[in-house]
Tab-separated table of C-alpha atoms and ligand atoms in Angstrom:
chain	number	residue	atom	x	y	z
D	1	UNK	CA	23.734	-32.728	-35.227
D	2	UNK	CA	19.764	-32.827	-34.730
D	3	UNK	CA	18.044	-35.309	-32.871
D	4	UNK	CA	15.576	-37.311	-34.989
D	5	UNK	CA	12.489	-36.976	-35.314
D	6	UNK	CA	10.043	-40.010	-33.698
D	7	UNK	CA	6.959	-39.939	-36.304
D	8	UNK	CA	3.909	-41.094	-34.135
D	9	UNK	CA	1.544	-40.065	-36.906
D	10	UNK	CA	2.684	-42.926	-38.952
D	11	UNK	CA	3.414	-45.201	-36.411
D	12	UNK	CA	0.038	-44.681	-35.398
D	13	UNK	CA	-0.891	-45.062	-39.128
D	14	UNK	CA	0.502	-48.615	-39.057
D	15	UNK	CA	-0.937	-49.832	-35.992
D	16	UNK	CA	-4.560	-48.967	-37.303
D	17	UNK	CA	-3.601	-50.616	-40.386
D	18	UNK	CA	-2.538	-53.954	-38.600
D	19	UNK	CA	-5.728	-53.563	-36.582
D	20	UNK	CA	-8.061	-53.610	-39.260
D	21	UNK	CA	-6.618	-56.607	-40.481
D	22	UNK	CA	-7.116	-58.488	-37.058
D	23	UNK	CA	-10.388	-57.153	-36.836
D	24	UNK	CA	-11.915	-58.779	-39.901
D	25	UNK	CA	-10.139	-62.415	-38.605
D	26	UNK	CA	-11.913	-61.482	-35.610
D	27	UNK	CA	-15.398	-60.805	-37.591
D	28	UNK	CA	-14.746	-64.029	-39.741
D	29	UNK	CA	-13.939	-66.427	-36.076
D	30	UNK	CA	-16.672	-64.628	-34.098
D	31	UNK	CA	-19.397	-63.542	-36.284
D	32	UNK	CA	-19.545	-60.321	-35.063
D	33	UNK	CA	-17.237	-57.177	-35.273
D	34	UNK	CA	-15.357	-56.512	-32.190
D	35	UNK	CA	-17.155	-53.385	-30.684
D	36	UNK	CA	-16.514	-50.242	-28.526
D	37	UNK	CA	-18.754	-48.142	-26.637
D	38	UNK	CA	-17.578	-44.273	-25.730
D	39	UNK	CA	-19.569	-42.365	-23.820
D	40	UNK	CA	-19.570	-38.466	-23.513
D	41	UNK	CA	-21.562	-36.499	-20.565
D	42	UNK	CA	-21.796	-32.748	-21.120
D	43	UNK	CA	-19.955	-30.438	-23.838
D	44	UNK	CA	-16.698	-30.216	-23.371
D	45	UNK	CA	-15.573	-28.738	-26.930
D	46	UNK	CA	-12.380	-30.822	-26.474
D	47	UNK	CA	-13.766	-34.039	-25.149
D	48	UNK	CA	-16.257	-33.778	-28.270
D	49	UNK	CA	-13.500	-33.484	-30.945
D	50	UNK	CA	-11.980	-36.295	-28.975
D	51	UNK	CA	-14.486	-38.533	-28.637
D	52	UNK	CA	-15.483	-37.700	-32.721
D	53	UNK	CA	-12.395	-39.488	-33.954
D	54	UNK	CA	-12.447	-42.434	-31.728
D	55	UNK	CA	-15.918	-43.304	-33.349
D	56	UNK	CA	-14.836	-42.623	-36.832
D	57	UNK	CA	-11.244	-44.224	-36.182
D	58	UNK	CA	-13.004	-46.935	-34.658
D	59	UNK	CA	-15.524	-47.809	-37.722
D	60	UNK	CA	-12.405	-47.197	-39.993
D	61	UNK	CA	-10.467	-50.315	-38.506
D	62	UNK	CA	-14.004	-51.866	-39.183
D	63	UNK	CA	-15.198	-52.327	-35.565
D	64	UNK	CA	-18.445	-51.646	-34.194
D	65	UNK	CA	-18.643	-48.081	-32.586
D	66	UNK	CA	-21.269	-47.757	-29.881
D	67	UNK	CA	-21.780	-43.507	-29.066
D	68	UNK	CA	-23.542	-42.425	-25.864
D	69	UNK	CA	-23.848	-38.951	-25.661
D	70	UNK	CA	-25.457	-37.658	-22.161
D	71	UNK	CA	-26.718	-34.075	-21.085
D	72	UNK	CA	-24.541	-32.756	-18.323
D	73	UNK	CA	-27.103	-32.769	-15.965
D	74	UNK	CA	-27.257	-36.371	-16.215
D	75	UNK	CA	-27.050	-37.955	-12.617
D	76	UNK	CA	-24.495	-40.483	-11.343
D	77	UNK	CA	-26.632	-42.934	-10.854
D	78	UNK	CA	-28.127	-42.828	-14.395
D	79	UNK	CA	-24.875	-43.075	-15.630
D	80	UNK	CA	-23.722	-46.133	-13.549
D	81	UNK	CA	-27.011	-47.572	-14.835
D	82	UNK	CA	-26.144	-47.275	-17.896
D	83	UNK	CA	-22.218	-48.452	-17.620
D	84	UNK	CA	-23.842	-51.582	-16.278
D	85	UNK	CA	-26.179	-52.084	-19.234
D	86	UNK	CA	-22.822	-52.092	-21.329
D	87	UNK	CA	-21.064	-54.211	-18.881
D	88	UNK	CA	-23.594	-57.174	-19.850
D	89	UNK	CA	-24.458	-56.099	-23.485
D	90	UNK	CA	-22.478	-58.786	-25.705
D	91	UNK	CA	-22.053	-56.634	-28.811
D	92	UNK	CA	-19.368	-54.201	-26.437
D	93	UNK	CA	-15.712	-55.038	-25.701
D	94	UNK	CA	-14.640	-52.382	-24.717
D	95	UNK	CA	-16.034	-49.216	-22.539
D	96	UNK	CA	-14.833	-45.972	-22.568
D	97	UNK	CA	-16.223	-43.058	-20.427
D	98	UNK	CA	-14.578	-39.985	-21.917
D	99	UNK	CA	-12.573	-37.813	-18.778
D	100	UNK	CA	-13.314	-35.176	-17.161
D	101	UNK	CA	-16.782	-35.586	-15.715
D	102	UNK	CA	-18.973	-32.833	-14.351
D	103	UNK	CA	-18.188	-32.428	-11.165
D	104	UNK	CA	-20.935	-33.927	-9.698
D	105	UNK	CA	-19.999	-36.914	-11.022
D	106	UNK	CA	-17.650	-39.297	-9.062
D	107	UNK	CA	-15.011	-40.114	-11.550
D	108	UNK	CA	-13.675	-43.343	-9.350
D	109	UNK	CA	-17.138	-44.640	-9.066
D	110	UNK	CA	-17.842	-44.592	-12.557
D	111	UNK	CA	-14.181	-46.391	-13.405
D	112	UNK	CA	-14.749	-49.334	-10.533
D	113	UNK	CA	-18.282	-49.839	-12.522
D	114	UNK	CA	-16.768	-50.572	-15.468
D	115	UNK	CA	-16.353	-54.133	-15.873
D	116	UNK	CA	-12.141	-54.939	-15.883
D	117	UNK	CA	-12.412	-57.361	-18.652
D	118	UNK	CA	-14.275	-54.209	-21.107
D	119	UNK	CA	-11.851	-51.920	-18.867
D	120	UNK	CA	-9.929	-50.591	-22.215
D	121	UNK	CA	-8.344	-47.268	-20.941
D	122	UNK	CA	-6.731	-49.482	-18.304
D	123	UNK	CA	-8.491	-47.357	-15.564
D	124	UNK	CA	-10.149	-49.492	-13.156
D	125	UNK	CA	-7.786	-50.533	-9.896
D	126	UNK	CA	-7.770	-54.562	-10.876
D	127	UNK	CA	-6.015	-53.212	-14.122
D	128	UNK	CA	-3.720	-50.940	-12.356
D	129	UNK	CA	-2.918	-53.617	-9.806
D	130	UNK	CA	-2.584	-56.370	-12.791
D	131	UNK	CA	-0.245	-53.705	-14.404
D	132	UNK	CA	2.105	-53.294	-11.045
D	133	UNK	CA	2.347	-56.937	-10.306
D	134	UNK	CA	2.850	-57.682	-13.943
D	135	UNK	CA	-0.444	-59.888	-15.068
D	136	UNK	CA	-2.369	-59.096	-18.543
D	137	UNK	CA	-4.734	-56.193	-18.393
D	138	UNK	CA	-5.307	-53.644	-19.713
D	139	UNK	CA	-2.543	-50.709	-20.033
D	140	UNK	CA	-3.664	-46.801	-20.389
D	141	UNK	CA	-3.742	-46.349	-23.903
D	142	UNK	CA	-1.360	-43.028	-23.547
D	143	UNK	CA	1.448	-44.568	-21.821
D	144	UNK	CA	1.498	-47.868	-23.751
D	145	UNK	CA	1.748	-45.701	-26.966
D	146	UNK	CA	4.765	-44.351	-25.768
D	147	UNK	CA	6.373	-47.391	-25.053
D	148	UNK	CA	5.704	-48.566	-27.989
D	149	UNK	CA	7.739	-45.697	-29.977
D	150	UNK	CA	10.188	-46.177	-27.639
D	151	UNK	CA	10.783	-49.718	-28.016
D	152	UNK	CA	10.876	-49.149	-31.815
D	153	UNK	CA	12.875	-46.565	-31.442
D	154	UNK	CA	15.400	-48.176	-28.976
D	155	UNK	CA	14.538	-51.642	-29.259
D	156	UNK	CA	15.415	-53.095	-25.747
D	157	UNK	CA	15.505	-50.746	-23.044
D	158	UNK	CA	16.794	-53.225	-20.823
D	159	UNK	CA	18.768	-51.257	-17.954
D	160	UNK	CA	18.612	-47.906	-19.364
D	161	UNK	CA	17.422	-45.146	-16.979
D	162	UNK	CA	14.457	-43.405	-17.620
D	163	UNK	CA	12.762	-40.192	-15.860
D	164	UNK	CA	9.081	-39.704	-15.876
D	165	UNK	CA	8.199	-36.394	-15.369
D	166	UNK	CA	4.247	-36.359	-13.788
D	167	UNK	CA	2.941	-38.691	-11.201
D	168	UNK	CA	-1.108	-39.004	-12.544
D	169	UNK	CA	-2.873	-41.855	-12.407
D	170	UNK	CA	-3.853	-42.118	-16.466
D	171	UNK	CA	-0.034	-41.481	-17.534
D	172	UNK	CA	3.165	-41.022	-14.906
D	173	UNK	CA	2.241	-43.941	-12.752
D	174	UNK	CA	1.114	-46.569	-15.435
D	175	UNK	CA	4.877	-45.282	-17.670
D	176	UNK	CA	6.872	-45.683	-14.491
D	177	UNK	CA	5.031	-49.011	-14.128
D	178	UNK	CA	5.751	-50.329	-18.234
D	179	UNK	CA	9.487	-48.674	-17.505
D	180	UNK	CA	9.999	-50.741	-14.934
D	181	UNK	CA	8.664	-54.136	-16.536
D	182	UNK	CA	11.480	-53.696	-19.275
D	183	UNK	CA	13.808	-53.576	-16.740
D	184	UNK	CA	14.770	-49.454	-16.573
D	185	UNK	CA	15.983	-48.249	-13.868
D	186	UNK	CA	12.930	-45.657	-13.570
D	187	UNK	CA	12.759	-42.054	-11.548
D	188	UNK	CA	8.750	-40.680	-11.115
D	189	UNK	CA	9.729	-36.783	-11.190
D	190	UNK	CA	7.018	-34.272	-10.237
D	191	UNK	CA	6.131	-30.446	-8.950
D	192	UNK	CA	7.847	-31.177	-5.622
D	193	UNK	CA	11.264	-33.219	-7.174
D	194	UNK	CA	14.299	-30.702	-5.806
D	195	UNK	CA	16.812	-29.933	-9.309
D	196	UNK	CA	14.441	-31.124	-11.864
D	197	UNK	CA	17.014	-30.231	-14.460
D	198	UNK	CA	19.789	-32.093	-12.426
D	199	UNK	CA	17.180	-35.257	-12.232
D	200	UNK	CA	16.437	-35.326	-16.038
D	201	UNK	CA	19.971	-34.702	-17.055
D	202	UNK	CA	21.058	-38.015	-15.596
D	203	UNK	CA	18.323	-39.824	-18.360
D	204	UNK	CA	18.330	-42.022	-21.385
D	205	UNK	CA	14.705	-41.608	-21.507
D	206	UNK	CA	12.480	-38.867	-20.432
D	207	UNK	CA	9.028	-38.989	-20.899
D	208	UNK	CA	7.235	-35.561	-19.757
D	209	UNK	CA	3.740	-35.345	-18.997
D	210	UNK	CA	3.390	-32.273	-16.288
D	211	UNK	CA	0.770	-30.723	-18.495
D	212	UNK	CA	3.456	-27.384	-18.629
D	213	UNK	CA	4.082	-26.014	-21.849
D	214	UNK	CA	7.568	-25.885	-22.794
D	215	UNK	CA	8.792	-26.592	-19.068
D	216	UNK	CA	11.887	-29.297	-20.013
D	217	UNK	CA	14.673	-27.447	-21.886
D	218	UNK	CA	17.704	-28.707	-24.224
D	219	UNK	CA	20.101	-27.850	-21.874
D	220	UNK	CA	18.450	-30.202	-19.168
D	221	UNK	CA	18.981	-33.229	-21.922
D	222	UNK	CA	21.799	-35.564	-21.451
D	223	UNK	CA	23.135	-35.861	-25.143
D	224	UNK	CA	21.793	-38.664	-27.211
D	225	UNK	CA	18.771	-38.751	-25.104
D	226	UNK	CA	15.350	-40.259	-26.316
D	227	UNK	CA	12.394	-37.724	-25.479
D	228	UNK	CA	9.468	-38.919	-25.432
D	229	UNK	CA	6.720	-35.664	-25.245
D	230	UNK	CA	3.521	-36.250	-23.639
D	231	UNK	CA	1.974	-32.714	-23.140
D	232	UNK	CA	-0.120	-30.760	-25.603
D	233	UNK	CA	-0.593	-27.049	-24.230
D	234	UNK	CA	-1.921	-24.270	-26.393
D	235	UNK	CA	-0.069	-21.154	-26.272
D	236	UNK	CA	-2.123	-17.439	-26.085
D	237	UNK	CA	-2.953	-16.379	-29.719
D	238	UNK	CA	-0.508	-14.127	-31.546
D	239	UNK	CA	-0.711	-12.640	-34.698
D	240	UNK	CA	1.218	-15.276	-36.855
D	241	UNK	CA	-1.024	-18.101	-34.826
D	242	UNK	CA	-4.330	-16.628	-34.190
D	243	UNK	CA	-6.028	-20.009	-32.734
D	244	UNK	CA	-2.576	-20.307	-30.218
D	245	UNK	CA	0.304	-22.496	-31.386
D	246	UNK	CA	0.280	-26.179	-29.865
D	247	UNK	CA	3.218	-27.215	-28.221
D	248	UNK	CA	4.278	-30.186	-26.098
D	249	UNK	CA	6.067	-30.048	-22.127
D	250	UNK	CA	9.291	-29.823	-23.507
D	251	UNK	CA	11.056	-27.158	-25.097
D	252	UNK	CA	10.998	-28.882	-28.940
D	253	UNK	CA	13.224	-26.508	-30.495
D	254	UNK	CA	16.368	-26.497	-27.887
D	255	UNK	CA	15.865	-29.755	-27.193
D	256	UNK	CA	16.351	-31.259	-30.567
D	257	UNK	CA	19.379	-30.115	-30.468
D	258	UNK	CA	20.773	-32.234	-27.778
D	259	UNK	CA	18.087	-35.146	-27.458
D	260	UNK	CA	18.965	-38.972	-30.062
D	261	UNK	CA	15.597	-38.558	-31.129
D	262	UNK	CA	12.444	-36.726	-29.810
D	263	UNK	CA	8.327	-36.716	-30.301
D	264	UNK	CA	7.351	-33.560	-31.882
D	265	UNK	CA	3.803	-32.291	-30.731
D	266	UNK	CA	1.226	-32.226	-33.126
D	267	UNK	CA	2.237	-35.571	-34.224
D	268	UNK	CA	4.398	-37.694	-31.724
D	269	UNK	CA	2.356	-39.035	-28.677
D	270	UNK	CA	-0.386	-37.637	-29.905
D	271	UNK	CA	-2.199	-40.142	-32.499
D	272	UNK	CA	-1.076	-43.312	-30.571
D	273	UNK	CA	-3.536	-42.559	-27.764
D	274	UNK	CA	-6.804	-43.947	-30.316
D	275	UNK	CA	-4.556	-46.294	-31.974
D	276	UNK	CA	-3.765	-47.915	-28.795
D	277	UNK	CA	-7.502	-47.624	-27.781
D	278	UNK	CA	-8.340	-50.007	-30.894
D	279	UNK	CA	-5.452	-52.089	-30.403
D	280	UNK	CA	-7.444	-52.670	-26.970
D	281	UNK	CA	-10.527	-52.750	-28.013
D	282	UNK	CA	-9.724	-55.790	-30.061
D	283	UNK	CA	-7.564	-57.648	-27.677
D	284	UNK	CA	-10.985	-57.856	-25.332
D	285	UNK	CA	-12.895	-58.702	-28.015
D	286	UNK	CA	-10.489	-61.931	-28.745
D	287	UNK	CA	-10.539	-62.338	-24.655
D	288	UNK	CA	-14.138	-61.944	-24.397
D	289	UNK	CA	-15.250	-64.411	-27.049
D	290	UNK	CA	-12.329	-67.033	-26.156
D	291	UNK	CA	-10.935	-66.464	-29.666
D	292	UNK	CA	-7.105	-67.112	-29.945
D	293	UNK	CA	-4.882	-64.287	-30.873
D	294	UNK	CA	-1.483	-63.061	-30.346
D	295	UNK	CA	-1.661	-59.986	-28.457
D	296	UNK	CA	2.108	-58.954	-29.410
D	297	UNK	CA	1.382	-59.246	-33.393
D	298	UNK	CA	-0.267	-55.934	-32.801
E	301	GUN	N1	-9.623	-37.741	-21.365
E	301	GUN	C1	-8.379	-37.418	-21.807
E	301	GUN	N2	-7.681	-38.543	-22.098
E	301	GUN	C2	-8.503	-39.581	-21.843
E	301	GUN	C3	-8.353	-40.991	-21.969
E	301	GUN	O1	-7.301	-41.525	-22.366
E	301	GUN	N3	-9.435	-41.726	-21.618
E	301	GUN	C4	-10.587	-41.163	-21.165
E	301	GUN	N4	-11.593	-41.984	-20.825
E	301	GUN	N5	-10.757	-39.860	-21.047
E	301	GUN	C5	-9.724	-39.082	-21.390
């Protein structure tokens, strides 16, 4: 039998939902909507579409959306200048520097400006380091998404094991790190790990995010398995898909054959990243104006 099917679309869908009721308690206790500020450098086609629906996302769960769009030739310390206006402008909550920057940009410079407590991708090293040793932060928004499907997929996860395939900074660690607070037993997999297959097959949850399309296969799964597909790759063009089918890091169609129940890519992983970006967004908005809220009603 077929491995269901974990809908992130409408998860997603709900979460914005719950967040736009939150927000307007936050608007009638603070006066003010709770407010994020994204800013783009350059034009990246991708990080434009990208940073297009946060904004309109973001004014649809009726917060404030802030949009900074720079020239590429923009220099680092312009851009640090203006981080640090939005550090101390009271309107923002949260701060968002869209990744990658041109490369004569310093990407860890620009993160350690942000200010931790408007840190909402969970980027900076305090929130890393909060994350590790298990105080609130701020979480990446892509790996928290994920644990949230799996927790509402699995409910606890208390003891299960769980492979992470990909060791980068904005996904593998900060999933090994959530794993391992819900007490998995967790394995950080990457391009150097000796029998991949042999690692994975030993998983109750594997969560791939090597940026490799179609890399895991069905026959790697252990049966029953919950998949949880981080990658979105575009395939060359062919006739029947002229713009180049998307597809995740694992192999969708032989491994729903095996898997409990597995992400599909479009629309697993995929729209949790902005929904988890509000959902932060407005828990540093209630932090930053010393409103009450409970952070786990989201
Ligand atoms: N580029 C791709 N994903 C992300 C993300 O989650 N945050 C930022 N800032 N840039 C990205």
């Amino acid at each position: 039998m077929a491995g269901a099917v974990i809908d992130g679309k409408a998860f997603a869908e709900g979460l914005r939902a719950r967040i736009a009721v939150a927000a307007a308690q936050f608007e009638v206790h603070a006066g003010r909507k709770a407010g994020l500020a994204v800013v783009l450098v350059g034009e990246d086609p991708a990080s434009q579409v990208y940073v297009r629906s946060k904004g309109k996302q973001t004014v649809e769960c009726g917060m404030a959306s802030f949009e900074h769009r720079l020239s590429e030739d923009t220099s680092e310390h312009d851009l640090l200048a203006l981080i640090e206006k939005l550090n101390a402008d009271p309107a923002v909550d949260g701060i968002l520097v869209q990744l990658p920057l041109p490369g004569h940009i310093d990407e860890q410079n620009v993160i350690a400006t942000i200010s931790p407590d408007k840190d909402v991708d969970g980027f900076h090293v305090v929130n890393s380091g909060r994350l590790s040793v298990g105080l609130p932060g701020f979480v990446p928004c892509t790996p928290l998404g994920c644990l949230m499907l799996l927790k509402d997929k699995l409910g606890s996860l208390s003891g299960l094991d769980a492979v992470v395939i990909g060791r980068s900074n904005i996904v593998g660690k900060p999933m090994a790190q959530l794993l391992l607070a819900e007490s998995c037993t967790v394995t950080v997999a990457h391009s150097r790990t000796k029998d991949l297959p042999e690692v994975v097959r030993r998983a109750d949850i594997v969560v791939a995010a090597v940026g490799r399309a179609e890399m895991v296969k069905g026959e790697w799964i252990k049966p029953g398995a919950t998949v949880i597909d981080v990658g979105i790759n575009r395939l060359p063009p062919l006739e029947a898909s002229p713009k180049g089918r998307l597809v995740g890091d694992v192999d969708y169609a032989s491994a729903i054959q095996v898997a409990g129940a597995i992400t599909p890519v479009p629309g697993g992983v995929g729209p949790m990243t902005i929904a988890v970006l509000l959902r932060n967004t407005l828990v540093a908005a209630h932090r930053n104006a010393g409103v009450d809220f409970d952070e786990s009603s989201l």
